[in-house]
Coordinates of C-alpha atoms and ligand atoms in Angstrom, one line a residue:
M94 CA -18.5 -3.7 -18.2
E95 CA -15.1 -4.0 -20.1
R96 CA -13.5 -0.5 -20.9
T97 CA -10.5 1.0 -22.4
T98 CA -7.9 2.1 -19.8
A99 CA -5.8 5.0 -20.9
I100 CA -2.3 5.5 -19.3
R101 CA -1.2 8.9 -19.5
A102 CA 2.2 10.5 -18.1
I103 CA 2.5 13.6 -16.2
D104 CA 6.0 14.8 -15.2
P105 CA 6.0 15.5 -11.3
D106 CA 8.5 18.3 -11.8
D107 CA 6.4 19.9 -14.6
L108 CA 2.6 20.1 -13.4
D109 CA 1.9 23.0 -15.3
S110 CA 2.9 22.0 -19.0
E111 CA 0.3 22.0 -21.5
R112 CA 0.5 18.1 -21.6
S113 CA 0.2 17.8 -17.8
R114 CA -2.7 20.1 -17.9
A115 CA -4.6 18.2 -20.4
V116 CA -4.2 15.1 -18.4
F117 CA -5.4 16.6 -15.1
D118 CA -8.4 18.3 -17.0
D119 CA -9.5 14.6 -18.0
A120 CA -8.8 13.1 -14.8
V121 CA -11.0 15.6 -13.1
R122 CA -13.8 15.2 -15.8
I123 CA -13.7 11.4 -15.1
L124 CA -13.8 11.7 -11.2
Q125 CA -16.7 14.4 -11.5
D126 CA -18.5 12.0 -13.6
G127 CA -18.3 9.5 -10.8
R128 CA -15.7 7.3 -12.4
L129 CA -12.4 5.9 -11.4
V130 CA -8.8 7.5 -11.9
A131 CA -5.4 5.6 -10.8
F132 CA -2.9 8.0 -9.8
P133 CA 0.8 8.0 -8.1
T134 CA 1.1 8.5 -4.4
E135 CA 4.7 8.8 -2.8
T136 CA 3.7 5.2 -1.3
V137 CA 1.9 3.2 -3.8
Y138 CA -0.4 4.0 -6.6
G139 CA -4.0 4.8 -5.6
L140 CA -7.3 3.8 -7.1
G141 CA -9.4 7.3 -6.6
A142 CA -13.1 8.1 -6.6
I143 CA -14.5 11.4 -5.2
A144 CA -14.9 10.5 -1.5
T145 CA -18.3 12.0 -1.0
N146 CA -19.9 10.5 -4.0
P147 CA -21.1 7.1 -2.6
E148 CA -21.9 5.4 -6.4
A149 CA -18.2 6.3 -7.3
V150 CA -17.0 4.9 -4.3
V151 CA -19.0 1.7 -4.8
R152 CA -17.0 1.4 -8.0
I153 CA -13.6 1.3 -6.2
F154 CA -14.8 -1.8 -4.4
G155 CA -16.0 -3.4 -7.4
A156 CA -13.1 -2.9 -9.6
K157 CA -10.7 -4.0 -6.7
G158 CA -12.8 -7.1 -5.9
R159 CA -12.7 -5.6 -2.2
P160 CA -15.2 -6.4 0.7
P161 CA -17.4 -3.5 1.3
T162 CA -16.3 -3.8 4.9
N163 CA -13.0 -2.9 4.5
P164 CA -12.6 1.1 4.7
L165 CA -10.8 3.3 2.4
I166 CA -8.3 6.1 3.1
V167 CA -9.5 9.6 2.4
H168 CA -6.7 11.7 0.5
V169 CA -6.9 15.6 0.9
S170 CA -4.6 18.2 -0.5
D171 CA -4.3 20.5 2.7
L172 CA -5.0 20.8 6.3
S173 CA -8.0 22.7 6.0
M174 CA -9.6 20.0 3.9
A175 CA -8.5 17.2 6.4
Q176 CA -10.3 19.3 9.3
Q177 CA -13.4 19.7 7.2
Y178 CA -14.2 16.2 7.0
T179 CA -13.2 15.3 10.7
R180 CA -15.4 15.8 13.7
T181 CA -12.4 16.3 16.2
W182 CA -8.9 17.5 15.7
P183 CA -7.0 16.8 18.8
P184 CA -3.4 18.2 19.4
T185 CA -1.7 14.8 18.5
A186 CA -3.3 15.2 15.0
D187 CA -1.6 18.8 14.8
R188 CA 1.7 17.2 15.8
I189 CA 1.5 14.5 13.1
A190 CA 0.2 17.1 10.4
E191 CA 3.2 19.5 11.4
H192 CA 5.9 16.7 11.5
F193 CA 5.0 14.2 8.8
W194 CA 2.5 15.8 6.4
P195 CA 2.3 15.7 3.4
G196 CA 3.8 12.4 3.7
P197 CA 3.3 8.8 4.3
I198 CA 1.0 8.7 7.4
T199 CA -2.8 8.4 7.6
I200 CA -4.4 9.5 10.8
I201 CA -7.9 7.8 12.1
L202 CA -10.3 10.3 13.4
P203 CA -14.1 10.7 13.8
R204 CA -15.7 11.4 10.4
T205 CA -18.4 14.2 9.6
S206 CA -21.5 13.3 7.7
M207 CA -20.1 14.5 4.5
I208 CA -18.1 11.1 4.5
P209 CA -20.4 8.3 3.2
D210 CA -20.7 4.9 5.2
R211 CA -19.5 3.3 2.0
V212 CA -16.1 4.9 2.6
T213 CA -15.6 3.7 6.0
G214 CA -17.6 0.5 6.0
A215 CA -20.1 2.3 8.2
R216 CA -17.4 3.0 11.0
E217 CA -17.7 6.6 12.8
T218 CA -14.1 7.3 12.0
V219 CA -12.1 8.1 8.9
G220 CA -8.6 7.5 7.6
I221 CA -7.1 10.6 6.2
R222 CA -3.9 11.8 4.8
I223 CA -2.2 14.6 2.9
P224 CA 0.1 12.7 0.2
S225 CA 3.5 14.3 -0.6
N226 CA 3.4 13.2 -4.3
P227 CA 2.9 16.5 -6.0
I228 CA 0.6 15.0 -8.9
A229 CA -1.8 13.4 -6.2
R230 CA -2.2 16.9 -4.4
E231 CA -2.5 18.7 -7.4
L232 CA -5.3 16.1 -8.6
I233 CA -7.2 16.7 -5.5
R234 CA -6.7 20.2 -5.5
R235 CA -8.0 20.7 -9.2
T236 CA -11.1 18.1 -8.3
G237 CA -12.0 20.3 -5.2
F238 CA -13.0 17.3 -3.3
P239 CA -10.9 14.6 -1.3
L240 CA -10.4 11.4 -3.0
A241 CA -11.0 8.0 -1.5
A242 CA -8.2 5.8 -2.7
P243 CA -7.0 2.2 -1.8
S244 CA -3.9 0.9 -3.5
A245 CA -4.6 0.1 -7.2
N246 CA -4.4 -3.4 -7.2
R247 CA -7.0 -6.3 -7.0
S248 CA -8.1 -7.2 -3.6
T249 CA -5.2 -9.1 -1.5
G250 CA -2.7 -8.8 -4.5
I251 CA 0.6 -7.1 -4.6
S252 CA 0.4 -3.5 -4.4
P253 CA 1.4 -1.3 -7.4
T254 CA 4.4 0.9 -7.4
T255 CA 4.4 1.7 -11.2
A256 CA 1.7 2.3 -13.8
D257 CA 2.5 -0.9 -15.3
H258 CA 1.5 -2.7 -12.1
V259 CA -1.6 -0.8 -12.1
S260 CA -2.5 -1.8 -15.7
K261 CA -1.8 -5.4 -15.0
H262 CA -4.4 -5.5 -12.3
L263 CA -6.9 -3.0 -13.4
A264 CA -6.8 -2.6 -17.3
G265 CA -10.3 -2.9 -18.6
R266 CA -11.9 -2.1 -15.3
I267 CA -11.1 1.8 -15.1
D268 CA -10.8 4.8 -17.2
L269 CA -7.5 6.3 -16.6
I270 CA -4.1 5.6 -15.1
I271 CA -2.0 8.6 -14.5
D272 CA 1.8 7.4 -14.8
G273 CA 4.0 9.5 -12.9
G274 CA 7.0 7.2 -12.7
P275 CA 8.0 4.7 -9.8
T276 CA 6.8 5.8 -6.3
N277 CA 9.7 6.8 -3.9
V278 CA 8.5 5.3 -0.6
G279 CA 7.2 2.1 -2.0
I280 CA 5.1 0.6 1.0
E281 CA 1.6 1.9 2.2
S282 CA 1.4 4.8 4.8
T283 CA 1.8 4.0 8.5
I284 CA -1.8 4.0 9.9
L285 CA -2.3 5.7 13.4
D286 CA -5.6 5.7 15.2
L287 CA -6.2 8.9 17.1
S288 CA -9.7 8.3 17.7
G289 CA -9.4 6.3 20.9
E290 CA -7.6 6.5 24.5
A291 CA -4.1 6.2 23.1
P292 CA -2.4 6.7 20.0
T293 CA -2.4 3.3 18.2
I294 CA -0.4 2.0 15.0
L295 CA -2.8 -0.2 12.9
R296 CA -0.3 -0.8 10.1
P297 CA 3.3 -0.1 10.4
G298 CA 4.8 1.7 7.5
K299 CA 7.5 4.0 6.8
I300 CA 7.2 6.3 9.7
T301 CA 8.1 4.1 12.6
S302 CA 6.8 3.7 16.2
E303 CA 9.9 5.2 17.4
E304 CA 9.2 8.4 15.3
L305 CA 6.0 8.7 16.4
K306 CA 6.8 8.4 20.2
A307 CA 9.3 11.1 19.8
V308 CA 7.0 13.6 18.1
L309 CA 3.9 12.6 20.4
E310 CA 6.1 12.5 23.5
E311 CA 3.6 9.7 24.9
P312 CA 3.2 6.0 24.5
V313 CA 2.1 4.7 21.2
L314 CA 0.7 1.1 21.1
S315 CA 0.6 -1.2 18.2
V316 CA -2.0 -3.9 16.9
E317 CA 0.4 -6.7 16.1
K318 CA -2.1 -9.4 15.8
I319 CA -2.7 -10.7 12.7
V320 CA -6.5 -11.7 12.1
P321 CA -7.9 -14.6 9.9
T322 CA -8.7 -13.1 6.6
N323 CA -12.7 -13.4 7.0
Q324 CA -12.9 -11.9 10.4
V325 CA -13.9 -8.1 10.8
A326 CA -10.7 -6.5 12.2
L327 CA -10.0 -3.0 13.7
S328 CA -8.1 -2.4 10.5
P329 CA -9.5 -5.0 8.0
G330 CA -6.5 -4.6 5.7
Q331 CA -4.5 -6.2 8.5
S332 CA -6.1 -9.7 7.3
A333 CA -3.5 -12.5 7.1
V334 CA -3.3 -13.0 3.4
H335 CA -2.6 -9.7 1.5
Y336 CA 0.2 -8.3 -0.8
A337 CA 0.4 -12.0 -2.1
P338 CA 1.9 -13.2 -5.3
Q339 CA 0.1 -15.7 -7.4
T340 CA 3.2 -18.0 -7.4
P341 CA 3.6 -20.0 -4.3
T342 CA 5.8 -17.8 -2.0
I343 CA 7.5 -19.3 1.2
R344 CA 9.3 -17.4 3.9
L345 CA 12.4 -18.5 5.9
E346 CA 13.2 -16.5 9.0
P347 CA 16.8 -15.9 10.0
G348 CA 18.5 -19.1 11.0
E349 CA 15.9 -21.4 9.9
P350 CA 17.3 -24.3 8.1
W351 CA 16.6 -24.2 4.2
P352 CA 14.2 -26.5 2.8
D353 CA 15.4 -29.4 0.5
L354 CA 15.5 -28.1 -2.9
S355 CA 17.2 -31.1 -4.6
N356 CA 14.0 -32.4 -6.1
L357 CA 13.0 -29.1 -7.7
T358 CA 13.4 -29.1 -11.5
T359 CA 11.7 -25.7 -12.1
P360 CA 13.0 -22.1 -11.8
I361 CA 12.8 -20.5 -8.4
G362 CA 13.3 -16.8 -7.5
V363 CA 14.8 -15.9 -4.0
I364 CA 14.7 -12.4 -2.2
R365 CA 17.1 -11.7 0.8
F366 CA 17.2 -8.7 2.8
G367 CA 19.9 -7.1 4.9
S368 CA 23.7 -7.2 4.9
S369 CA 24.2 -10.5 7.0
D370 CA 26.5 -12.9 5.5
M371 CA 23.8 -15.8 6.0
L372 CA 24.8 -19.0 4.6
L373 CA 23.3 -19.3 1.1
P374 CA 22.8 -22.8 -0.5
T375 CA 24.5 -23.0 -4.0
L376 CA 21.5 -23.0 -6.4
D377 CA 21.9 -23.5 -10.0
Q378 CA 22.2 -20.1 -11.5
A379 CA 20.3 -21.0 -14.6
Q380 CA 17.5 -22.1 -12.2
A381 CA 17.3 -19.3 -9.7
T382 CA 17.0 -15.6 -10.0
W383 CA 18.4 -13.7 -6.9
I384 CA 17.1 -10.2 -5.6
H385 CA 19.1 -8.6 -2.9
L386 CA 17.6 -5.6 -0.9
P387 CA 20.6 -4.6 1.6
E388 CA 19.0 -1.9 3.5
P389 CA 15.3 -1.0 4.8
V390 CA 14.6 2.4 2.7
I391 CA 15.7 0.7 -0.6
A392 CA 14.1 -2.7 0.5
E393 CA 10.6 -0.7 1.0
R394 CA 11.1 1.2 -2.3
R395 CA 11.7 -2.1 -4.3
L396 CA 9.7 -4.6 -2.4
Y397 CA 6.4 -4.7 -4.4
E398 CA 8.6 -4.3 -7.7
A399 CA 10.7 -7.5 -6.6
L400 CA 7.5 -9.5 -5.8
H401 CA 6.0 -8.3 -9.2
R402 CA 9.0 -9.2 -11.1
L403 CA 9.4 -12.7 -9.7
D404 CA 5.7 -13.4 -10.0
D405 CA 5.7 -12.5 -13.7
S406 CA 8.8 -14.6 -14.3
N407 CA 8.9 -18.4 -15.0
A408 CA 9.7 -19.2 -11.3
T409 CA 7.3 -21.5 -9.8
L410 CA 8.5 -20.9 -6.2
I411 CA 9.3 -17.5 -4.5
L412 CA 11.6 -17.9 -1.5
V413 CA 11.9 -14.9 0.8
L414 CA 14.7 -14.8 3.2
M415 CA 13.4 -12.7 6.1
P416 CA 15.1 -9.7 7.2
P417 CA 16.0 -9.7 11.2
N418 CA 13.2 -8.8 13.7
Q419 CA 14.5 -5.1 14.3
P420 CA 12.8 -2.0 14.3
A421 CA 13.8 -0.7 11.0
W422 CA 12.4 -3.8 9.4
T423 CA 9.1 -3.7 11.1
A424 CA 7.0 -2.6 7.8
I425 CA 8.7 -4.9 5.5
R426 CA 8.2 -7.8 8.0
D427 CA 4.5 -7.0 8.4
R428 CA 4.1 -6.9 4.8
L429 CA 6.2 -10.1 4.0
R430 CA 4.3 -11.8 6.8
R431 CA 1.0 -11.4 5.0
A432 CA 2.6 -12.3 1.2
T433 CA 4.1 -15.6 2.2
R434 CA 3.7 -18.9 4.1
S435 CA 5.8 -20.3 6.5
L436 CA 7.5 -23.6 5.7
S437 CA 5.7 -25.2 8.3
E438 CA 2.3 -24.2 6.8
T439 CA 3.5 -25.6 3.5
G440 CA 3.3 -29.4 2.8
P441 CA 6.2 -31.3 1.0
D442 CA 5.6 -29.9 -2.5
L443 CA 6.5 -26.5 -2.1
T444 CA 5.7 -25.3 -5.5
R445 CA 2.0 -26.3 -4.5
S446 CA -0.4 -23.3 -4.7
K447 CA -2.2 -22.0 -1.7
Ligands
LIG680 O1 -0.2 4.5 1.4 C1 -1.2 4.3 1.7 O2 -2.0 4.2 2.4 C2 -2.0 4.0 0.1 C3 -2.0 5.0 -0.7 C4 -2.6 4.8 -1.9 O3 -2.4 6.4 -0.2 N1 -3.2 3.4 0.5 C5 -3.6 2.3 1.0 O4 -5.0 1.8 0.9 O5 -2.8 1.4 1.4 P1 -5.5 0.3 1.3 O6 -7.0 0.6 1.0 O7 -4.9 -0.5 0.3 O8 -5.2 0.5 2.8 C6 -6.2 1.0 3.8 C7 -5.9 0.5 5.0 C8 -6.8 -0.7 5.2 O9 -6.2 -1.8 6.1 C9 -7.9 -0.3 5.9 O10 -8.6 -1.3 6.7 C10 -7.4 1.1 6.7 O11 -6.7 1.6 6.0 N2 -8.3 2.0 7.2 C11 -9.0 2.9 6.4 N3 -9.8 3.7 7.2 C12 -10.0 3.0 8.5 C13 -10.7 3.4 9.5 N4 -11.8 4.4 9.5 N5 -10.5 2.6 10.6 C14 -9.6 1.7 10.7 N6 -8.7 1.3 9.6 C15 -9.1 2.1 8.4
LIG681 MG1 -3.9 -2.3 -0.2

């Protein structure tokens, strides 16, 4: 059913103003009614429902067009809430919480029966995190329940870092978008599985494997493998196609020769990363939009904004000049590999869509 989606702003530095309180009141009412509210976190905007309400959680999958097997992250406002919904709490979880929460890391632990099957795709574990965005935490606190929230985009699309991005994907499908301005971190949380033998990174993010090793003082494994889209994965969000623009988007690894663009008569967009003086071909400036993201923190913050912008422009092809294969770029490279095709996967017509 088509609904009217309200977009209402809250100033993250003024949660207690009359205006902010009115928005929180409405948001809490909608959530307690079993409906959906998009809200900012420090990583990307989330599409929230009360995690303990299976009917509400089902609506998330409907609004996103997400396969029900792909589990949702549960957002809590404090440590005691996290412990209330997990069955075990190993010392590693304490270390992560102490060093990184509130913040952009999700841990996977055995769930209690208060977390419904719908949230976890019937897995016995739950992904849980305390976001650092004050609007997110205040919303959870006022609701009094954890919020299940995936990124607030249509399944496999580009993640949202502004309320406008959310609206582009989900207007008419949800009741309310809380606008808290552009997100600060810009890419999704690191996902760390603490339910098995060894801590294992299921999705790289802002908090790096090196930082985790230093804090946990033990080896940290990484699931590097990208699995085909339809296959059930350890972390199904790690499927091959994800975060993808509608516009054909091709990646070039450092040192890879440029494709022949001489026959291309339509506009293109180019995103490049890092500070290296790589050899760039001369492209007709009227025909090309360049975006340069020189260092990892800025690149994380602005990656999705850049992809949204080029996808919404008149470009018929997006070229992504990949950053180097170095630890600081791991999370960015992970997202870009899923958002793009390599040149060898692409036929002679570069602008042909997937
Ligand atoms: O930063 C973030 O994590 C954002 C904000 C909104 O918090 N959320 C986010 O959610 O990225 P989503 O649904 O787009 O990605 C969640 C990922 C998926 O890859 C999912 O498979 C994985 O978390 N996940 C969730 N619960 C899991 C579990 N129990 N076991 C394994 N993977 C899990
Ligand atoms: Mg997502």
